[in-house]
CSV table of C-alpha atoms (C1' of nucleotides) in Angstrom, one decimal:
chain,number,residue,atom,x,y,z
A,116,MET,CA,2.9,4.1,0.5
A,117,PRO,CA,3.2,2.3,3.8
A,118,GLU,CA,4.9,-1.1,3.0
A,119,LEU,CA,6.5,-3.7,4.3
A,120,PRO,CA,9.5,-2.1,6.0
A,121,GLU,CA,6.8,0.3,7.8
A,122,VAL,CA,4.9,-2.6,8.7
A,123,GLU,CA,8.4,-4.5,10.3
A,124,THR,CA,9.2,-1.7,12.3
A,125,ILE,CA,6.1,-0.6,13.6
A,126,ALA,CA,5.2,-4.9,15.0
A,127,TYR,CA,9.0,-4.4,16.7
A,128,ASN,CA,7.9,-1.1,18.4
A,129,LEU,CA,4.2,-2.3,19.5
A,130,ARG,CA,5.5,-5.1,21.0
A,131,PRO,CA,6.5,-4.4,24.6
A,132,ALA,CA,3.4,-2.0,25.1
A,133,LEU,CA,1.1,-5.1,23.5
A,134,THR,CA,0.8,-6.7,27.0
A,135,GLY,CA,-2.9,-5.7,28.4
A,136,LYS,CA,-6.0,-6.9,28.2
A,137,ILE,CA,-8.6,-4.7,26.0
A,138,ILE,CA,-11.1,-3.2,28.3
A,139,LEU,CA,-12.6,-0.5,26.0
A,140,SER,CA,-12.9,0.4,22.2
A,141,SER,CA,-14.3,2.8,21.1
A,142,ASP,CA,-16.6,3.6,18.6
A,143,LEU,CA,-14.8,3.5,15.4
A,144,LEU,CA,-14.6,7.1,14.6
A,145,TRP,CA,-14.5,6.0,10.9
A,146,LYS,CA,-17.4,3.3,9.9
A,147,ARG,CA,-16.1,2.1,6.9
A,148,THR,CA,-12.4,1.2,8.5
A,149,LEU,CA,-13.8,-1.8,10.0
A,150,ALA,CA,-15.0,-4.8,8.1
A,151,VAL,CA,-17.2,-5.8,10.5
A,152,PRO,CA,-21.2,-5.5,10.7
A,153,SER,CA,-20.7,-2.2,13.4
A,154,PRO,CA,-19.2,-0.2,15.5
A,155,ARG,CA,-21.3,-2.2,18.9
A,156,ALA,CA,-20.9,-5.5,17.7
A,157,PHE,CA,-17.0,-4.6,16.9
A,158,SER,CA,-16.8,-3.6,20.6
A,159,ARG,CA,-18.7,-6.7,22.0
A,160,ARG,CA,-16.4,-8.4,20.2
A,161,ILE,CA,-13.3,-7.4,21.2
A,162,ARG,CA,-13.8,-6.2,24.7
A,163,GLY,CA,-12.1,-8.4,27.6
A,164,GLN,CA,-9.6,-9.8,24.4
A,165,LYS,CA,-6.3,-10.6,25.4
A,166,ILE,CA,-3.7,-10.1,22.9
A,167,ASP,CA,-1.1,-13.5,22.7
A,168,GLY,CA,0.9,-11.8,20.2
A,169,VAL,CA,2.1,-9.6,17.1
A,170,GLY,CA,2.7,-10.2,13.4
A,171,ARG,CA,2.5,-9.5,10.0
A,172,ARG,CA,2.0,-10.9,6.7
A,173,GLY,CA,2.4,-9.3,3.4
A,174,LYS,CA,0.9,-5.9,3.9
A,175,PHE,CA,-1.2,-6.5,6.5
A,176,LEU,CA,0.1,-6.1,10.8
A,177,PHE,CA,-2.2,-8.3,12.7
A,178,LEU,CA,-3.0,-9.2,16.4
A,179,THR,CA,-3.6,-12.7,17.9
A,180,LEU,CA,-6.6,-12.3,20.3
A,181,THR,CA,-8.2,-14.8,22.6
A,182,GLY,CA,-10.8,-15.5,19.9
A,183,TYR,CA,-10.2,-13.8,16.9
A,184,THR,CA,-7.8,-11.9,14.7
A,185,LEU,CA,-7.6,-8.7,14.5
A,186,LEU,CA,-5.9,-7.2,10.9
A,187,ILE,CA,-5.2,-4.4,10.1
A,188,HIS,CA,-4.1,-2.6,7.0
A,189,LEU,CA,-2.5,0.6,7.1
A,190,ARG,CA,-2.3,1.2,3.0
A,191,MET,CA,-0.7,4.5,3.0
A,192,SER,CA,-1.3,7.0,5.4
A,193,GLY,CA,-2.1,4.6,8.4
A,194,ASP,CA,-0.5,4.6,11.5
A,195,LEU,CA,0.0,2.9,14.3
A,196,LEU,CA,1.1,4.0,17.6
A,197,ALA,CA,1.0,2.7,21.3
A,198,ILE,CA,0.6,5.8,23.4
A,199,LEU,CA,1.7,5.0,27.3
A,200,GLY,CA,0.0,7.8,29.7
A,201,GLY,CA,-3.0,9.6,29.4
A,202,TYR,CA,-4.2,10.0,25.8
A,203,GLN,CA,-6.2,12.6,24.2
A,204,ARG,CA,-8.1,11.7,20.7
A,205,ALA,CA,-6.1,13.0,17.9
A,206,ARG,CA,-7.7,14.3,15.0
A,207,HIS,CA,-7.2,11.2,12.6
A,208,ASP,CA,-7.3,8.7,15.2
A,209,ARG,CA,-9.5,6.2,13.4
A,210,LEU,CA,-10.0,3.1,16.1
A,211,ILE,CA,-8.6,3.6,19.9
A,212,LEU,CA,-8.2,0.5,22.0
A,213,LYS,CA,-7.9,0.8,25.6
A,214,LEU,CA,-5.7,-1.6,26.8
A,215,THR,CA,-5.0,-0.5,30.4
A,216,GLU,CA,-5.6,2.6,32.1
A,217,ASP,CA,-2.3,4.0,30.9
A,218,THR,CA,-2.3,1.6,28.1
A,219,THR,CA,-3.6,3.2,24.6
A,220,PHE,CA,-3.6,1.2,20.9
A,221,VAL,CA,-4.3,3.9,18.2
A,222,PHE,CA,-4.8,3.3,14.4
A,223,SER,CA,-4.7,6.7,13.0
A,224,ASP,CA,-5.3,7.3,9.2
A,225,PRO,CA,-5.5,10.7,7.9
A,226,ARG,CA,-6.2,9.6,4.7
A,227,LYS,CA,-8.8,7.0,5.8
A,228,PHE,CA,-7.7,4.1,3.0
A,229,GLY,CA,-7.0,1.9,6.0
A,230,ARG,CA,-8.8,-1.0,7.0
A,231,VAL,CA,-9.2,-3.0,10.3
A,232,TRP,CA,-10.8,-6.3,9.9
A,233,LEU,CA,-11.5,-8.8,12.9
A,234,VAL,CA,-12.3,-12.2,12.3
A,235,SER,CA,-12.1,-15.9,13.7
A,236,ASP,CA,-10.0,-16.8,11.1
A,237,PRO,CA,-7.0,-15.2,10.2
A,238,GLN,CA,-6.9,-16.8,6.8
A,239,GLU,CA,-10.8,-15.3,5.8
A,240,VAL,CA,-8.1,-11.8,5.0
A,241,LEU,CA,-5.0,-13.4,4.7
A,242,GLY,CA,-5.9,-16.7,2.3
A,243,ARG,CA,-5.8,-16.0,-0.8
A,244,LEU,CA,-2.0,-13.9,-0.4
A,245,GLY,CA,0.9,-15.1,-2.5
A,246,PRO,CA,4.2,-15.9,-0.8
A,247,GLU,CA,6.4,-13.9,1.5
A,248,PRO,CA,9.1,-12.4,-0.6
A,249,LEU,CA,11.6,-12.9,2.3
A,250,GLY,CA,10.7,-15.8,3.1
A,251,ASP,CA,12.0,-19.5,2.0
A,252,GLU,CA,9.1,-20.4,-0.2
A,253,PHE,CA,10.1,-17.4,-2.8
A,254,THR,CA,13.3,-19.2,-4.8
A,255,PRO,CA,14.4,-18.3,-8.2
A,256,ASP,CA,13.0,-21.4,-9.3
A,257,TRP,CA,9.5,-20.9,-7.3
A,258,LEU,CA,9.8,-17.3,-9.7
A,259,ILE,CA,10.7,-18.4,-12.9
A,260,THR,CA,7.8,-21.5,-13.1
A,261,GLN,CA,5.3,-19.2,-11.7
A,262,LEU,CA,6.3,-16.5,-14.3
A,263,LYS,CA,6.4,-19.3,-17.6
A,264,SER,CA,3.0,-20.1,-16.5
A,265,CYS,CA,2.0,-16.4,-16.1
A,266,ARG,CA,0.4,-14.5,-19.2
A,267,GLN,CA,0.6,-10.6,-17.3
A,268,ARG,CA,2.8,-7.9,-17.9
A,269,LEU,CA,5.7,-7.7,-15.2
A,270,LYS,CA,4.2,-4.7,-13.4
A,271,PRO,CA,0.4,-5.8,-12.7
A,272,LEU,CA,1.6,-8.9,-11.8
A,273,LEU,CA,4.5,-8.2,-9.2
A,274,VAL,CA,2.1,-5.2,-7.6
A,275,ASP,CA,-0.5,-8.1,-7.2
A,276,GLN,CA,-0.9,-9.3,-3.9
A,277,GLU,CA,-1.8,-12.6,-4.6
A,278,PHE,CA,1.3,-13.9,-6.5
A,279,LEU,CA,3.7,-12.7,-4.3
A,280,ALA,CA,2.7,-10.6,-0.6
A,281,GLY,CA,4.3,-7.4,-0.4
A,282,LEU,CA,5.3,-5.5,-3.3
A,283,GLY,CA,3.7,-2.3,-3.7
A,284,ASN,CA,4.2,0.1,-6.6
A,285,ILE,CA,7.3,1.7,-5.3
A,286,TYR,CA,9.3,-1.4,-4.7
A,287,THR,CA,7.8,-2.9,-7.9
A,288,ASP,CA,9.2,0.0,-9.9
A,289,GLU,CA,12.5,-0.1,-8.0
A,290,ALA,CA,12.8,-4.1,-8.3
A,291,LEU,CA,12.2,-3.4,-12.2
A,292,HIS,CA,14.6,-1.3,-13.1
A,293,ALA,CA,17.3,-2.5,-10.8
A,294,SER,CA,16.9,-6.5,-12.8
A,295,LYS,CA,16.8,-4.3,-16.1
A,296,LEU,CA,13.3,-5.9,-17.0
A,297,HIS,CA,11.0,-3.1,-18.8
A,298,PRO,CA,7.5,-3.4,-17.0
A,299,LEU,CA,5.2,-4.2,-20.1
A,300,ARG,CA,7.2,-7.2,-21.0
A,301,LYS,CA,5.3,-10.3,-20.7
A,302,ALA,CA,6.3,-12.7,-17.7
A,303,SER,CA,6.5,-15.8,-19.7
A,304,ASP,CA,8.6,-14.1,-21.9
A,305,ILE,CA,11.9,-13.4,-19.7
A,306,SER,CA,15.2,-15.9,-19.5
A,307,LEU,CA,15.9,-17.6,-16.9
A,308,GLY,CA,19.1,-14.9,-15.8
A,309,GLN,CA,16.7,-12.5,-16.2
A,310,ALA,CA,13.9,-14.0,-13.7
A,311,GLY,CA,17.1,-14.9,-11.3
A,312,ASP,CA,18.1,-11.1,-11.8
A,313,LEU,CA,14.4,-10.1,-10.7
A,314,TRP,CA,14.4,-12.1,-7.8
A,315,GLN,CA,17.8,-11.1,-6.8
A,316,ALA,CA,16.3,-7.3,-7.2
A,317,ILE,CA,13.0,-7.6,-5.7
A,318,ARG,CA,15.2,-9.1,-2.2
A,319,MET,CA,17.9,-6.1,-2.0
A,320,VAL,CA,14.9,-3.4,-2.4
A,321,LEU,CA,13.3,-4.3,0.3
A,322,GLU,CA,16.0,-5.1,2.4
A,323,ASP,CA,17.3,-2.0,1.5
A,324,GLY,CA,14.4,-0.3,2.4
A,325,ILE,CA,14.0,-2.2,5.6
A,326,ARG,CA,17.2,-1.2,6.7
A,327,LYS,CA,16.4,2.5,5.2
A,328,ASN,CA,13.2,2.5,7.7
A,329,GLY,CA,10.9,2.4,5.0
A,330,ALA,CA,9.8,4.4,1.7
A,331,SER,CA,7.1,6.8,3.6
A,332,ILE,CA,7.2,10.0,1.6
A,333,ASP,CA,4.4,11.4,3.8
A,334,TRP,CA,5.2,13.1,6.9
A,335,VAL,CA,3.8,9.7,8.5
A,336,TYR,CA,6.4,7.5,9.3
A,337,ARG,CA,8.8,9.5,10.7
A,338,GLY,CA,12.2,8.4,9.7
A,339,GLY,CA,12.0,6.9,6.8
A,340,ASP,CA,14.7,7.4,4.2
A,341,TYR,CA,14.2,4.6,1.8
A,342,GLN,CA,12.4,7.8,-0.3
A,343,ASN,CA,15.8,9.5,-1.2
A,344,GLN,CA,17.5,6.3,-2.5
A,345,PHE,CA,14.6,5.9,-5.3
A,346,ARG,CA,16.4,5.4,-8.8
A,347,VAL,CA,13.1,5.4,-10.4
A,348,TYR,CA,10.4,6.3,-8.6
A,349,GLY,CA,8.8,9.9,-9.0
A,350,ARG,CA,11.9,10.8,-11.2
A,351,GLN,CA,10.6,10.9,-14.5
A,352,GLY,CA,12.6,13.4,-16.7
A,353,GLN,CA,15.6,13.0,-14.5
A,354,PRO,CA,18.8,11.2,-15.6
A,355,CYS,CA,19.3,7.5,-14.8
A,356,PRO,CA,21.7,7.2,-12.3
A,357,VAL,CA,23.2,4.0,-14.2
A,358,CYS,CA,23.2,5.3,-17.8
A,359,GLY,CA,22.3,9.1,-18.0
A,360,ASN,CA,19.4,8.4,-19.6
A,361,LYS,CA,15.7,10.5,-19.3
A,362,ILE,CA,13.3,8.4,-16.6
A,363,GLU,CA,9.8,8.2,-18.2
A,364,LYS,CA,6.6,7.9,-16.1
A,365,ILE,CA,3.7,5.8,-18.0
A,366,PHE,CA,0.7,4.3,-16.8
A,367,VAL,CA,0.4,0.6,-16.6
A,368,ALA,CA,-3.0,-0.9,-14.8
A,369,GLN,CA,-3.9,2.4,-13.7
A,370,ARG,CA,0.0,3.4,-11.6
A,371,GLY,CA,2.1,5.9,-12.1
A,372,THR,CA,5.6,3.4,-13.6
A,373,HIS,CA,8.6,5.1,-14.0
A,374,PHE,CA,11.2,2.7,-15.8
A,375,CYS,CA,14.7,3.7,-17.5
A,376,PRO,CA,13.9,3.6,-21.4
A,377,ALA,CA,17.5,2.4,-22.3
A,378,CYS,CA,18.1,0.2,-19.3
A,379,GLN,CA,15.0,-1.2,-19.2
A,380,ARG,CA,14.2,-2.2,-22.7
A,381,LEU,CA,11.3,-4.1,-24.3
A,382,GLU,CA,12.9,-6.1,-26.7
A,383,GLY,CA,15.0,-8.8,-25.4
B,120,DA,C1',-7.0,-14.8,-18.3
B,121,DG,C1',-6.1,-10.6,-18.7
B,122,DG,C1',-6.9,-5.6,-19.0
B,123,DG,C1',-9.3,-1.7,-18.6
B,124,DT,C1',-11.7,1.9,-15.8
B,125,DA,C1',-14.2,3.9,-11.5
B,126,DA,C1',-14.6,4.2,-7.0
B,127,DC,C1',-12.5,5.1,-2.3
B,128,DC,C1',-10.2,9.4,0.5
B,129,DC,C1',-8.0,13.8,1.9
B,130,DG,C1',-3.7,16.6,2.7
B,131,DG,C1',-1.0,18.7,0.5
B,132,DA,C1',1.3,20.6,-4.1
B,133,DC,C1',0.2,23.4,-7.8
B,134,DG,C1',-1.5,26.3,-11.0
B,135,DC,C1',-3.8,30.9,-11.8
C,42,DT,C1',-3.5,34.8,0.4
C,43,DG,C1',-7.2,32.3,-1.2
C,44,DC,C1',-9.3,29.4,-4.1
C,45,DG,C1',-10.2,25.2,-7.5
C,46,DT,C1',-8.0,21.4,-9.5
C,47,DC,C1',-5.3,16.8,-9.2
C,48,DC,C1',-2.9,13.5,-7.6
C,49,DG,C1',-1.6,8.8,-5.7
C,50,DG,C1',-1.4,5.3,-2.3
C,51,DG,C1',-3.4,-0.4,-2.3
C,52,DT,C1',-7.5,-2.5,-3.1
C,53,DT,C1',-12.2,-4.3,-5.1
C,54,DA,C1',-16.5,-4.3,-8.6
C,55,DC,C1',-17.6,-4.4,-12.8
C,56,DC,C1',-17.4,-4.6,-17.3
C,57,DC,C1',-14.9,-6.2,-22.1
DNA sequence: AGGGTAACCCGGACGC
DNA sequence: TGCGTCCGGGTTACCC
C-alpha cells in the first residue's frame, strides 16, 4: 500500500525536523524489522551519527548519516513520524530515534511489514533497482527496448522493482487499464504504439497518485485520496468507467489483478 | 529465464 | 456479541 506518493510526502514533511544528532536509539521492538546483526549493534553504530539529508529511491526512503545510510521500506502499513515535544511510546512503534530532547523520529508499523537497513553503502540495498519511472532515464524508447527483450507477461514485469523502481500492485493495474493492455500480454509482443501508451499511462497514474496524496486504503496515511480514483483496482464486478463492462479479478503471480476484459484484450 | 508457491504479519472485514 | 477464517500489501526463498 504505501507507495511512491506517500514516500514523497513523508520525506517532505520530515525535512524540517531532521536537523538533530542522534543521541539515542531504542532497542528495536521487533527485531525482524532491522537488517543488521542485533539491536545492540544497531544502537552502537547509529548513536551520535548526524543526519546529512533525506531521500527516496523507488519505494525506499533513506537518511544519509555521517558514516551510514539508514534505509526504510514502509511496505503497506509503515509510517514515519517526526514527533516534536514529549514522546510517548505507542503500541506499534518499531524503531525510535531520539534526535534531541524534544525531537523524536519514529517508524511505526502495525502489521510489521516494513523493513529498515543500516548500511555503509546504500547500493547494498538499492543497487539492483530499475530506473525511476518519473526520472529522465525512463523514456518511451527505453521502455520499448526493454519490453522487446523480455519474455515475461506485463503484470509481473511491471511490479518487478529491478525492471522499474516504484510501481506496486495498485498503480500497475491502473496503468495497464489506462493503456488498454491486458496484464497477461507478453511484453515482447506489444507494439511500438502500445509501449508508448503504457509509458504515458505509468507516468500519469503516478503523477495523479502524488497529486492525490497517495493510494493508502488503510488508516495509515491520513488524507490519501487516490483510493477514490481507482478505475479497476478493487472494483471487480463493477462497471468499467470507460466502457461499462464488468471489471474482472484474476491472480497473476499471486497478486490480485484487476482489469476490464473489453478494454484490455489479450489479442491484439 | 520464467513461472509457481509458501512464508512473512496482523488489523479488519466477513461469515456463522 | 463473539468467535473463526480469510485477505492483502511487497519481497525473498525455493521449487520446477
